[in-house]
Coordinates of N, CA, C and O in Angstrom, one line a residue:
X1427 N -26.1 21.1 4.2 CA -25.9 19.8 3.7 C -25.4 19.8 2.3 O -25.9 20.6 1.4
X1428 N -24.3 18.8 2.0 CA -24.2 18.9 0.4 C -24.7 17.9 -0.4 O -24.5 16.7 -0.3
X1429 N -25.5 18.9 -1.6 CA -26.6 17.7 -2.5 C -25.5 17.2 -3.4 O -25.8 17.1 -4.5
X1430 N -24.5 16.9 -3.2 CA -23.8 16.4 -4.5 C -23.2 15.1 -3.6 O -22.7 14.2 -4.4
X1431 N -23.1 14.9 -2.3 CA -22.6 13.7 -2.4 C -22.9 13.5 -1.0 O -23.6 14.4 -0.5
X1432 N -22.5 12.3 0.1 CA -22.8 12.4 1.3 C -21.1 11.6 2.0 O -20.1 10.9 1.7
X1433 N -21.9 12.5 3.1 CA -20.2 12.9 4.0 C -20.7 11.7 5.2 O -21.9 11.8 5.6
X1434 N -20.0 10.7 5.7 CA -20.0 10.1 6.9 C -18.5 10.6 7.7 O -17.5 11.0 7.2
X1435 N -18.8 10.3 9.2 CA -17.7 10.8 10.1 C -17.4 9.5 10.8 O -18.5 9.0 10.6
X1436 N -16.8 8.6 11.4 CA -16.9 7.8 12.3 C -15.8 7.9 13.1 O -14.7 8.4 12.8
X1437 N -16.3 7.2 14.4 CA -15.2 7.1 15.5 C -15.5 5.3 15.8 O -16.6 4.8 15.5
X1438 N -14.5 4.7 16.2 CA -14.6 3.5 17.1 C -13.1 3.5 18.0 O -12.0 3.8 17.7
X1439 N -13.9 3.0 19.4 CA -12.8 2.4 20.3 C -12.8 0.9 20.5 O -13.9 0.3 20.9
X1440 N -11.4 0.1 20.1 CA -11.3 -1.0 20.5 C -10.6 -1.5 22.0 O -9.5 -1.0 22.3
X1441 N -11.0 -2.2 22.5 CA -10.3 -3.2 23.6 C -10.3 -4.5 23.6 O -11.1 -5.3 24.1
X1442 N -9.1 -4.7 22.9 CA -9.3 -6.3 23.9 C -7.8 -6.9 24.5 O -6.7 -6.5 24.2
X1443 N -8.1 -7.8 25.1 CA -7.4 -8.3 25.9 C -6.1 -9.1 25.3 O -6.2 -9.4 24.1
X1444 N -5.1 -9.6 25.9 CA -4.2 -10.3 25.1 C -3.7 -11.2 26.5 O -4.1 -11.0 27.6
X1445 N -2.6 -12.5 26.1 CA -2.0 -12.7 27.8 C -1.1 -12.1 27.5 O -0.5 -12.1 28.6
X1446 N -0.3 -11.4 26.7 CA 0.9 -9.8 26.8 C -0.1 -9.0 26.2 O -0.8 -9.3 25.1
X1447 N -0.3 -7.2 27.3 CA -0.3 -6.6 26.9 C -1.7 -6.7 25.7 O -1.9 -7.2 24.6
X1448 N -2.5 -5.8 26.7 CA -4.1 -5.4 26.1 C -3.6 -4.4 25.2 O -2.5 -3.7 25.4
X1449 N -5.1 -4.3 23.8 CA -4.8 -3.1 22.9 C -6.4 -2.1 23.3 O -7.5 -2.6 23.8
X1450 N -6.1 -1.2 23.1 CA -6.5 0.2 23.4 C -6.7 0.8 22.4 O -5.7 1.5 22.4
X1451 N -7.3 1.2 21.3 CA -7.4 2.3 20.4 C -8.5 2.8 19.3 O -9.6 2.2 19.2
X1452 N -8.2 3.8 18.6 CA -9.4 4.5 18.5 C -9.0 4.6 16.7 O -7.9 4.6 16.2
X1453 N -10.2 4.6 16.0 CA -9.9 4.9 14.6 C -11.0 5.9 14.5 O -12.1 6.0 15.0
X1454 N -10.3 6.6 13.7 CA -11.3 7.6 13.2 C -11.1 8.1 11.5 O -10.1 8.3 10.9
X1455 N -12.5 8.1 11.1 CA -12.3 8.6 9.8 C -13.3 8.9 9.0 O -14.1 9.0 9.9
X1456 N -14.0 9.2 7.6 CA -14.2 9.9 7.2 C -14.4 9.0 5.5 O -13.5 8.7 4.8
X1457 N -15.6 8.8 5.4 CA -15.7 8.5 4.0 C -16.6 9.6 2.7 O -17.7 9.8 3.2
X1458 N -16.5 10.2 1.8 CA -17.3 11.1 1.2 C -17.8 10.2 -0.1 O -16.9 9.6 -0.7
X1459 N -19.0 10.2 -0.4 CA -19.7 9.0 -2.0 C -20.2 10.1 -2.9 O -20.7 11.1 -2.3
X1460 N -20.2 10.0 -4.4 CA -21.1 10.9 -4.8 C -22.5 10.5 -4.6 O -22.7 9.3 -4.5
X1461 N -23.7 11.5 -4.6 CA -25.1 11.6 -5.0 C -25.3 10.8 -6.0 O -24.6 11.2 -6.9
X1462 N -25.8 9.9 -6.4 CA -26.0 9.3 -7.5 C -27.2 10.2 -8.8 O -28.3 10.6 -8.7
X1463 N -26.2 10.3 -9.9 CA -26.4 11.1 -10.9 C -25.8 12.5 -11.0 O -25.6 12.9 -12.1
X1464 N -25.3 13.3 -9.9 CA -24.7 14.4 -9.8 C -24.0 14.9 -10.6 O -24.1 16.1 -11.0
X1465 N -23.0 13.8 -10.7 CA -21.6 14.4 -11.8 C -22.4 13.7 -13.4 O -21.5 13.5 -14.2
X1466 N -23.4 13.4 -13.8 CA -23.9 12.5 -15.0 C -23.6 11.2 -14.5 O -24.0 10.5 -13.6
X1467 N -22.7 11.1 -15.6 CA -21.8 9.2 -15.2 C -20.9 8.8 -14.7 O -20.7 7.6 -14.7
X1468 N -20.4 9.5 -14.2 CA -19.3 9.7 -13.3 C -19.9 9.4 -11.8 O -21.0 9.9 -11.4
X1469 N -19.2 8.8 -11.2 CA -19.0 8.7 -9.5 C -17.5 8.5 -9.0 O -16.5 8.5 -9.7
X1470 N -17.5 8.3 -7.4 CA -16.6 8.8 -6.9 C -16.8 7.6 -5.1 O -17.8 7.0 -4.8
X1471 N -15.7 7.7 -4.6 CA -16.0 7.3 -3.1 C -14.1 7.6 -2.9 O -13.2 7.2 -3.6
X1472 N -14.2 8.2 -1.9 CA -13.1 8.6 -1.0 C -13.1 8.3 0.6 O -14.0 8.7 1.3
X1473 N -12.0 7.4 1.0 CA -12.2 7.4 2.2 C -10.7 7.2 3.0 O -9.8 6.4 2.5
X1474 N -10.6 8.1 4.2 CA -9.6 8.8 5.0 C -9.8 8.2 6.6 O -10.7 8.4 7.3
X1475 N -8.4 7.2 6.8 CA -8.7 6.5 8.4 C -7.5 6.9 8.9 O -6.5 6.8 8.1
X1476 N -7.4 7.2 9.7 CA -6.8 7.3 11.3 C -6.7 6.7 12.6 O -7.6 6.8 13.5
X1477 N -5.4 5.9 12.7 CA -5.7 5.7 14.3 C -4.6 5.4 15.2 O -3.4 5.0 15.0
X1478 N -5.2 5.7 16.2 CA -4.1 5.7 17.8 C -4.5 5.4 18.9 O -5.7 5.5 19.3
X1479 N -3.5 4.9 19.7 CA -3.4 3.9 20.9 C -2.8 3.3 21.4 O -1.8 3.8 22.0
X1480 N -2.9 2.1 21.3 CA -2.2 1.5 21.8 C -2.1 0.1 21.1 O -3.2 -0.1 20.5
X1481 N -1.1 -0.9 21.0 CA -1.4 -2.5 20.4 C -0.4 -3.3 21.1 O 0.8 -3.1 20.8
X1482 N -0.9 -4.2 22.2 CA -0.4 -5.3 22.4 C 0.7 -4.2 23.6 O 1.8 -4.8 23.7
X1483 N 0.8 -3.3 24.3 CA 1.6 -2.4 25.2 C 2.8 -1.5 23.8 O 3.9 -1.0 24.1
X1484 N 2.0 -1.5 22.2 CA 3.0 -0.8 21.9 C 2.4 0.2 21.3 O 1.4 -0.1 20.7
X1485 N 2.7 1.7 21.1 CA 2.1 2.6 20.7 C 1.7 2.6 19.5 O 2.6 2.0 18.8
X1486 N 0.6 3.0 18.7 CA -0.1 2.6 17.8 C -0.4 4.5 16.9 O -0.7 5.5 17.4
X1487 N 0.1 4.2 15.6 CA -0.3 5.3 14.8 C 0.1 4.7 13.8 O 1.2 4.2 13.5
X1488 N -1.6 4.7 12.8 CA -1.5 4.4 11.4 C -2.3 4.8 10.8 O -3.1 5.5 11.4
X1489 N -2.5 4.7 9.3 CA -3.1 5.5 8.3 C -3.7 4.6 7.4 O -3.1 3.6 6.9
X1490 N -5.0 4.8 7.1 CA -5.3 4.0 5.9 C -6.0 5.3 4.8 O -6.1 6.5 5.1
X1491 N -6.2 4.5 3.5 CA -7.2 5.3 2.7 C -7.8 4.7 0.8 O -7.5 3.7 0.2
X1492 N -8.6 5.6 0.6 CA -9.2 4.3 -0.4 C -9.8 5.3 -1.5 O -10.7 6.0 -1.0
X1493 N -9.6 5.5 -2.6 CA -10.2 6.5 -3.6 C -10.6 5.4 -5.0 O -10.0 4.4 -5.6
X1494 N -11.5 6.0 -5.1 CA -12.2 4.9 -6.6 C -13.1 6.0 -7.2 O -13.9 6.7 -6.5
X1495 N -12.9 6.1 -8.6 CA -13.7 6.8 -9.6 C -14.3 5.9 -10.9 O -13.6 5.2 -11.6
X1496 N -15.4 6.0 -11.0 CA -15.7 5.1 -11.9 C -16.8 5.6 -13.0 O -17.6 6.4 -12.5
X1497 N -17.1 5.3 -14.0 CA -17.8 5.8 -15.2 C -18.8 4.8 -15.8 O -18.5 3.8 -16.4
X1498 N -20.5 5.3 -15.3 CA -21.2 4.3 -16.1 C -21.7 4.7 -17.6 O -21.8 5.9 -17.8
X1499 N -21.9 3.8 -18.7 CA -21.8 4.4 -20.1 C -22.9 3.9 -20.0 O -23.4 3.1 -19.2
X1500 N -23.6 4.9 -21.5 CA -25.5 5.0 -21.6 C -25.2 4.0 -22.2 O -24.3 4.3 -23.0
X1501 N -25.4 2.7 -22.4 CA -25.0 1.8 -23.3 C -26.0 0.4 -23.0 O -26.3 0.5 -21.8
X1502 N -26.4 -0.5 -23.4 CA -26.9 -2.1 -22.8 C -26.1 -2.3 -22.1 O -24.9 -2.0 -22.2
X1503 N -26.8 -3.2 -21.1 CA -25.9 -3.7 -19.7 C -25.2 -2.6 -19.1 O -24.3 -2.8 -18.3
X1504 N -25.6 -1.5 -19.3 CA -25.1 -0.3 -18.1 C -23.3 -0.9 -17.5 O -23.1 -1.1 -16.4
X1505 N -22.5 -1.0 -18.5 CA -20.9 -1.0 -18.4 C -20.7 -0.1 -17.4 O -21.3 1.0 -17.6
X1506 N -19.9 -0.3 -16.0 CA -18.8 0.7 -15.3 C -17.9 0.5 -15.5 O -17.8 -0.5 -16.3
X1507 N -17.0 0.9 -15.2 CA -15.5 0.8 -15.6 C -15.0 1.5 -14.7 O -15.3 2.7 -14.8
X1508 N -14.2 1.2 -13.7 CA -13.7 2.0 -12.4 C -12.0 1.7 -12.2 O -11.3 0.8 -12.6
X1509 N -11.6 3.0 -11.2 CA -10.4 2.3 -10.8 C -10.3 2.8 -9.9 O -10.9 3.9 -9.8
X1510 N -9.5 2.2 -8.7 CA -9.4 2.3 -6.7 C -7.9 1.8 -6.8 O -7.2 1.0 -7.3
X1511 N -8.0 3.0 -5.9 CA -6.7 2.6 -5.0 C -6.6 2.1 -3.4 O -6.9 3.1 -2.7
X1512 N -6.4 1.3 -2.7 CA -6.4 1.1 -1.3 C -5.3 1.2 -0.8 O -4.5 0.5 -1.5
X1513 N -4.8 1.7 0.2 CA -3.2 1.7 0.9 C -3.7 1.6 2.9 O -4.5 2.3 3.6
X1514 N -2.9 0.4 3.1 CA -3.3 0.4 4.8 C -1.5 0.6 4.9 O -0.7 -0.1 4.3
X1515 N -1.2 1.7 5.9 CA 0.5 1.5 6.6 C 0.8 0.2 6.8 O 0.2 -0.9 6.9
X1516 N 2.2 0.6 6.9 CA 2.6 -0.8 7.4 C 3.9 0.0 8.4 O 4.1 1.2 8.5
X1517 N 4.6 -1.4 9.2 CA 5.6 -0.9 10.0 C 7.2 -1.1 9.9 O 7.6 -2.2 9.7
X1518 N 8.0 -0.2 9.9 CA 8.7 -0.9 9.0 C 10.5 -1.3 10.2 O 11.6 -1.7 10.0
X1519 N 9.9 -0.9 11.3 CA 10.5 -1.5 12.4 C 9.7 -2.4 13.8 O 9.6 -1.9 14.9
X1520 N 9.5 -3.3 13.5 CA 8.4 -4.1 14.3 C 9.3 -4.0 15.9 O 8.7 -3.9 16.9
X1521 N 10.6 -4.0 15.8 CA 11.5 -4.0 17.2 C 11.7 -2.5 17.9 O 12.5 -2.4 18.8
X1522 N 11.0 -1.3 17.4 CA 11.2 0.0 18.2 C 9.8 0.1 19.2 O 9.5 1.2 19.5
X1523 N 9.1 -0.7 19.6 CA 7.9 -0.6 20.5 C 6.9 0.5 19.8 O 6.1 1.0 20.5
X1524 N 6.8 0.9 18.3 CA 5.5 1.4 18.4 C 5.3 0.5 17.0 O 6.2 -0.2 16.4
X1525 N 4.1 0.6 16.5 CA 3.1 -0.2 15.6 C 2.4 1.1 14.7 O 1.7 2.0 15.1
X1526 N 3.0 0.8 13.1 CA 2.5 1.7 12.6 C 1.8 1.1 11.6 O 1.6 1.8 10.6
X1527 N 1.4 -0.5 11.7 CA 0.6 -1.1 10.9 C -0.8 -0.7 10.8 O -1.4 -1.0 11.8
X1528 N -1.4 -0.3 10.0 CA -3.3 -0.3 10.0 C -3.5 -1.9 10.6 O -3.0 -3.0 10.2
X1529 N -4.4 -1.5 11.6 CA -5.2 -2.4 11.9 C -6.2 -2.7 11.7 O -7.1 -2.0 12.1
X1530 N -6.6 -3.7 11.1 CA -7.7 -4.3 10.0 C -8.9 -4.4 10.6 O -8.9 -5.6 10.8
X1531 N -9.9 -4.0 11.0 CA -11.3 -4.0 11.8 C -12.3 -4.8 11.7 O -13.0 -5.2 12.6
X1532 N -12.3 -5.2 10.5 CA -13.5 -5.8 9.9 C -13.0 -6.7 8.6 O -12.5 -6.0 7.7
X1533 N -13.1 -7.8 8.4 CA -12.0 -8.7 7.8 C -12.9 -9.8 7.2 O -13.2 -11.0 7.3
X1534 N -13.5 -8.6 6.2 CA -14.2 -9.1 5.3 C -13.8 -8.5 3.8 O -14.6 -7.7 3.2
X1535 N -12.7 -8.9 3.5 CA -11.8 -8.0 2.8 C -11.9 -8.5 1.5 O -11.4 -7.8 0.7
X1536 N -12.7 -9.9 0.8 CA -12.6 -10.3 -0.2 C -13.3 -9.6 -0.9 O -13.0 -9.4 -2.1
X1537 N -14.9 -8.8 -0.3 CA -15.5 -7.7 -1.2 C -14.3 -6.8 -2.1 O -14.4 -6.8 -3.3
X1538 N -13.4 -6.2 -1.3 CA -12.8 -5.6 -1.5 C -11.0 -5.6 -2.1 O -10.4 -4.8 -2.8
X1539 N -10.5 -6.8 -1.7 CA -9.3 -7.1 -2.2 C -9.1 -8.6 -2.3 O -8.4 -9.4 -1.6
X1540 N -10.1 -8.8 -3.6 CA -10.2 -9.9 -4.1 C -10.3 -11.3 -3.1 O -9.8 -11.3 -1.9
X1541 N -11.1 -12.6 -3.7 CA -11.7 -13.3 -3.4 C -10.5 -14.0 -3.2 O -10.6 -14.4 -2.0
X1542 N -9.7 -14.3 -3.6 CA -8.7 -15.6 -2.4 C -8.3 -15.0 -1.0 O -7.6 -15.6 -0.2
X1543 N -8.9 -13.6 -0.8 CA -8.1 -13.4 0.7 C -6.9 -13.8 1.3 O -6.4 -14.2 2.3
X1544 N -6.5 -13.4 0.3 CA -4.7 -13.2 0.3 C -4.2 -12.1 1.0 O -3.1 -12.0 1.5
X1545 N -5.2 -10.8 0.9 CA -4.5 -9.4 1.3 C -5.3 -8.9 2.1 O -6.4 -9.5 2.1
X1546 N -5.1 -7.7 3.2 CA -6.1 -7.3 4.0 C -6.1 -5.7 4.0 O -5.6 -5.2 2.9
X1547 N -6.4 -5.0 4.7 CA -6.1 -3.8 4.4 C -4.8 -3.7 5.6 O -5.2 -3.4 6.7
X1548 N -3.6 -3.9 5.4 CA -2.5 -3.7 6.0 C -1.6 -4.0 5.2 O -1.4 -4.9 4.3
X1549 N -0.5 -2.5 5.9 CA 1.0 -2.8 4.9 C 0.2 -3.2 3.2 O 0.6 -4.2 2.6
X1550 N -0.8 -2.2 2.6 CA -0.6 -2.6 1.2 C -1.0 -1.6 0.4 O -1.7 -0.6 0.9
X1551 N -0.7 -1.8 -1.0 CA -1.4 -1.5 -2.1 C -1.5 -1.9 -2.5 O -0.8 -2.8 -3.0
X1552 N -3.1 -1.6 -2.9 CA -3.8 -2.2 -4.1 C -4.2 -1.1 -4.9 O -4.7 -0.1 -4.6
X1553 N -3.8 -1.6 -6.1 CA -4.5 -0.8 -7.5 C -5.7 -1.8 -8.1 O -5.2 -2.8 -8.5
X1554 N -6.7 -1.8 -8.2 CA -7.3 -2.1 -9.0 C -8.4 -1.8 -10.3 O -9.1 -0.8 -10.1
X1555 N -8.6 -2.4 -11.4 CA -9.5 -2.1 -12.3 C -11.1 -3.0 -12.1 O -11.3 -4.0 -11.5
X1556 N -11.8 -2.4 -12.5 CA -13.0 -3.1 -12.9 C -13.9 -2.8 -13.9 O -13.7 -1.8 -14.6
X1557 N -14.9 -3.5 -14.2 CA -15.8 -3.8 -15.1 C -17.0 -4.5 -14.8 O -17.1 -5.7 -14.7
X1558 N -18.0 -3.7 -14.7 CA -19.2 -4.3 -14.5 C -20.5 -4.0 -15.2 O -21.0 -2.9 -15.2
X1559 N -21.0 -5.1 -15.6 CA -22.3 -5.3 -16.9 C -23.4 -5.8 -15.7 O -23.2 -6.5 -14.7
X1560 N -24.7 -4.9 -16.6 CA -26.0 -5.9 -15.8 C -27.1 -6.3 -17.2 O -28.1 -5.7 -17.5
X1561 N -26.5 -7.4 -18.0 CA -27.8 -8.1 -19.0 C -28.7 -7.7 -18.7 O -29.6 -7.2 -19.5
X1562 N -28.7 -7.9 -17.5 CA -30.8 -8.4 -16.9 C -31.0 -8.0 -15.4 O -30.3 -8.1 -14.4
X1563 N -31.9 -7.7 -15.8 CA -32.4 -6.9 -14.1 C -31.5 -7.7 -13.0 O -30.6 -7.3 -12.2
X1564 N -32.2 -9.4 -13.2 CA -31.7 -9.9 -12.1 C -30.3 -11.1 -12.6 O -30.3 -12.3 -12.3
X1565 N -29.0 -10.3 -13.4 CA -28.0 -10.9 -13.6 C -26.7 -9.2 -13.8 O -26.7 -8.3 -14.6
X1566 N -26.0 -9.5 -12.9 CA -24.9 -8.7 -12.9 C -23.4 -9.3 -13.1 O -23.0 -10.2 -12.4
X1567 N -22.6 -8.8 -14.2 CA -21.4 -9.8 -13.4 C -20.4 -8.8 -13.4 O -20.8 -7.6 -13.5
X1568 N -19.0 -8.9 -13.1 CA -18.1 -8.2 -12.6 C -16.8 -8.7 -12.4 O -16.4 -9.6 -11.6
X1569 N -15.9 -7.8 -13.7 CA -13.8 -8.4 -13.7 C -13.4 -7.9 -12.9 O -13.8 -6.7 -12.9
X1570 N -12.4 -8.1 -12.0 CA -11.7 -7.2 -11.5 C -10.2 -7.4 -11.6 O -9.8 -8.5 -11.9
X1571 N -9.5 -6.7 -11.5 CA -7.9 -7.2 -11.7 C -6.8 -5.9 -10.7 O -6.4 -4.7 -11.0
X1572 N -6.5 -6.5 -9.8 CA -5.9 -6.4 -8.7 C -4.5 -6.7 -9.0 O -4.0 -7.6 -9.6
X1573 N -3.7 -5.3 -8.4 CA -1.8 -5.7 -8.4 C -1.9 -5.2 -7.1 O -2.6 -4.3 -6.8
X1574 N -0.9 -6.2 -6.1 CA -1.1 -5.7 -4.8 C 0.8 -5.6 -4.4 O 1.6 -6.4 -4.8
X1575 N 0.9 -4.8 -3.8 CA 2.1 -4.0 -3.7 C 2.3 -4.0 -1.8 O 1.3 -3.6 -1.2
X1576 N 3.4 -4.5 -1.2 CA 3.3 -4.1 0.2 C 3.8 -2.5 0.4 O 4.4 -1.9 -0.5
X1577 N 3.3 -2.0 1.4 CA 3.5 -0.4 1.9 C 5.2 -0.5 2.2 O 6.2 0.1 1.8
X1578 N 4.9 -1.7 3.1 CA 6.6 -1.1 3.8 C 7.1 -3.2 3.9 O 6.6 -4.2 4.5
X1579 N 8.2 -3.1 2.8 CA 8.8 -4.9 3.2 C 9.5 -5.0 4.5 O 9.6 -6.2 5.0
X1580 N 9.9 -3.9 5.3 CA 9.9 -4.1 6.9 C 8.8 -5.1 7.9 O 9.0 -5.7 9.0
X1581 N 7.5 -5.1 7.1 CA 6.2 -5.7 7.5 C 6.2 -6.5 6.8 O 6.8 -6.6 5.7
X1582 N 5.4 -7.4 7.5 CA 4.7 -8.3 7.1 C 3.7 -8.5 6.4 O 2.9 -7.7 6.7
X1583 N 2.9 -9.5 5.0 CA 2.1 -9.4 4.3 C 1.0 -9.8 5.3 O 1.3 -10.8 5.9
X1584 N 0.0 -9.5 5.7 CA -1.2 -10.1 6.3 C -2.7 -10.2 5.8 O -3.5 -9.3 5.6
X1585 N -2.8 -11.4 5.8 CA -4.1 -12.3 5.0 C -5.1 -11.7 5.7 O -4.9 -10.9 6.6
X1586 N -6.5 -12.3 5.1 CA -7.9 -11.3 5.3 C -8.2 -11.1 6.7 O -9.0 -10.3 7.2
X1587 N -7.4 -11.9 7.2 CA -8.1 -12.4 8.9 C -7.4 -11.0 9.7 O -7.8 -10.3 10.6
X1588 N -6.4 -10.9 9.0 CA -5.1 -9.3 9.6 C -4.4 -10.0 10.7 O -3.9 -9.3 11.5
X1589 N -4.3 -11.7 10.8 CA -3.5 -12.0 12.1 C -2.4 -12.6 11.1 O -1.2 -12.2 10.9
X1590 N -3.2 -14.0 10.4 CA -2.1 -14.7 9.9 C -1.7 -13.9 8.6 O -2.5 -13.0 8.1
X1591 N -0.1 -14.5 7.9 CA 0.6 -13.9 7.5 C 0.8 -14.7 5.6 O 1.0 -15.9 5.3
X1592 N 0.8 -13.6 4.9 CA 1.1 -14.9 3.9 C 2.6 -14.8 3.6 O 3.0 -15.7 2.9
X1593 N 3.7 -13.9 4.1 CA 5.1 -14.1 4.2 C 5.3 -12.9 5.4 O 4.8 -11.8 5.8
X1594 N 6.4 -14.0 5.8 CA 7.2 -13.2 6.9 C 7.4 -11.8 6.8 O 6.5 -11.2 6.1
X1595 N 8.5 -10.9 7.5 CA 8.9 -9.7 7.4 C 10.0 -10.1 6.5 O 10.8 -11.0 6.9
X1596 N 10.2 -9.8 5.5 CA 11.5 -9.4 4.7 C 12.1 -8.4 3.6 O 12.0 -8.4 2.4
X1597 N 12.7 -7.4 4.8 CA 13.2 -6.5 4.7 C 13.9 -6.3 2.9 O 13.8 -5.3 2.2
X1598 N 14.4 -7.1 2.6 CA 15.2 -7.0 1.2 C 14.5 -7.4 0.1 O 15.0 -7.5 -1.1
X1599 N 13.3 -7.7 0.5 CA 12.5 -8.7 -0.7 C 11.6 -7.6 -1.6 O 11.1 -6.6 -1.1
X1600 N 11.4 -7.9 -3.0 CA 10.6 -7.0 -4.0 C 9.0 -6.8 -3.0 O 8.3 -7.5 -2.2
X1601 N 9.1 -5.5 -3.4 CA 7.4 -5.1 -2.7 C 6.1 -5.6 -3.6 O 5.0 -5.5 -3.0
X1602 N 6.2 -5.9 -4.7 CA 5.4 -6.4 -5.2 C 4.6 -7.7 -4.6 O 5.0 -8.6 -3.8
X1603 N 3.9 -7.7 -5.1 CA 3.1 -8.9 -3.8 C 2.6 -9.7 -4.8 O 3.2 -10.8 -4.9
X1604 N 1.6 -9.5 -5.8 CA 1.0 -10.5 -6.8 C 0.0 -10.0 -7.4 O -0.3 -8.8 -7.0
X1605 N -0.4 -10.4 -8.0 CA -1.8 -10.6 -9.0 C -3.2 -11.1 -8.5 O -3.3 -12.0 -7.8
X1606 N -4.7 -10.3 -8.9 CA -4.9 -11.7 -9.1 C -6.2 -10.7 -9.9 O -6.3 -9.5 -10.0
X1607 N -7.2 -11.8 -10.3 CA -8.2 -11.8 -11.5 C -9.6 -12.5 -10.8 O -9.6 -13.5 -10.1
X1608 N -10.4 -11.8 -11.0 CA -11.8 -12.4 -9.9 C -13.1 -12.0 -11.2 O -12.9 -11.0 -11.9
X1609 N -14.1 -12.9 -11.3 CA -14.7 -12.8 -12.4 C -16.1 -13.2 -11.5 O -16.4 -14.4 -11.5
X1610 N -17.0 -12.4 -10.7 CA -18.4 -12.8 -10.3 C -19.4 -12.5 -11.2 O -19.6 -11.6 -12.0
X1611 N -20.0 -13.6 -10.8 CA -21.7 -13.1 -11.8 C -22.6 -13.4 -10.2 O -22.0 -14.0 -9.3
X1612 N -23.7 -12.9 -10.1 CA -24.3 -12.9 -9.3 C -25.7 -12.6 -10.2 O -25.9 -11.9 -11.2
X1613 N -26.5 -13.4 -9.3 CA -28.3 -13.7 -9.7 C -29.0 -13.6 -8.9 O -29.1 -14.5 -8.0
X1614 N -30.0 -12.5 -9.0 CA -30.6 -11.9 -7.6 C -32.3 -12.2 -8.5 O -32.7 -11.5 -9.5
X1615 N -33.0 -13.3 -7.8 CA -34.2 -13.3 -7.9 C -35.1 -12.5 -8.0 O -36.3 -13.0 -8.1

């Protein structure tokens, strides 16, 4: 076993039904976190997805992945300061019958790519920064600032839900996607 950080493996199979064409497939992947304290102040989370199958009768191979390093300073209010990267495939011919979009599993993406749920983990990049203070035991707050980039403008932008879309497919359009700025405080009794 390694004391410096912890390794998860996972597999899932999906089915469900459609009236065209049921999907079939399997993700697999791999997240590694540091040990807390290991590196000093430094930490780490890496995570590596895979998957294949099938979507909707069309063949399915996509990629996701997610790396964030972040630094807490010996300081009042214990400052982190981190930065992540997220990238889900995208497809960048939706008319050759295979699907090389990440399919979004769990679509609760605002933890993750910001609170208007504009973006999902598909077809994107996200770069983000953060910053997080804790005053007081039970007061934390937390900036974040998100530039979100599509993978492939052949695809589609797709919102947190991973069905609906916040723009069409367009092929010739800037990949840049937008901004955005999220400022939580949270108060834990």
């Amino acid at each position: 076993a390694l004391d410096f950080q912890t390794t998860d493996l996972y597999a899932f199979y999906l089915h469900e039904e459609f009236p065209v064409g049921d999907s079939d497939f399997v993700t697999l992947g791999t997240r590694w976190k540091s040990a807390p304290g290991k590196f000093g102040p430094w930490d780490y989370t890496v995570e590596l997805v895979a998957q294949t199958g099938d979507v909707k009768g069309k063949d399915l191979a996509a990629f996701a992945g997610h790396a964030e390093l972040g630094y807490t300073f010996d300081a009042p209010w214990k400052p982190r300061l981190a930065l992540d990267y997220s990238y889900g495939s995208g497809d960048s011919n939706a008319a050759d019958g295979k699907v090389n979009t990440f399919q979004n599993l769990y679509p609760t993406n605002h933890l993750y790519y910001g609170y208007m749920d504009a973006v999902s983990w598909q077809n994107i990049h996200d770069i983000n920064a953060s910053l997080k203070v804790a005053p007081s035991k039970s007061v934390t707050a937390r900036l974040d600032y998100h530039a979100f980039f599509l993978a492939d403008t052949g695809d589609a932008w797709y919102r947190a839900n991973g069905v609906a879309t916040v723009r069409p497919i367009s092929p010739g359009a800037d990949s840049y996607a937008g901004s955005e700025v999220d400022l939580t405080v949270t108060y834990a009794a």
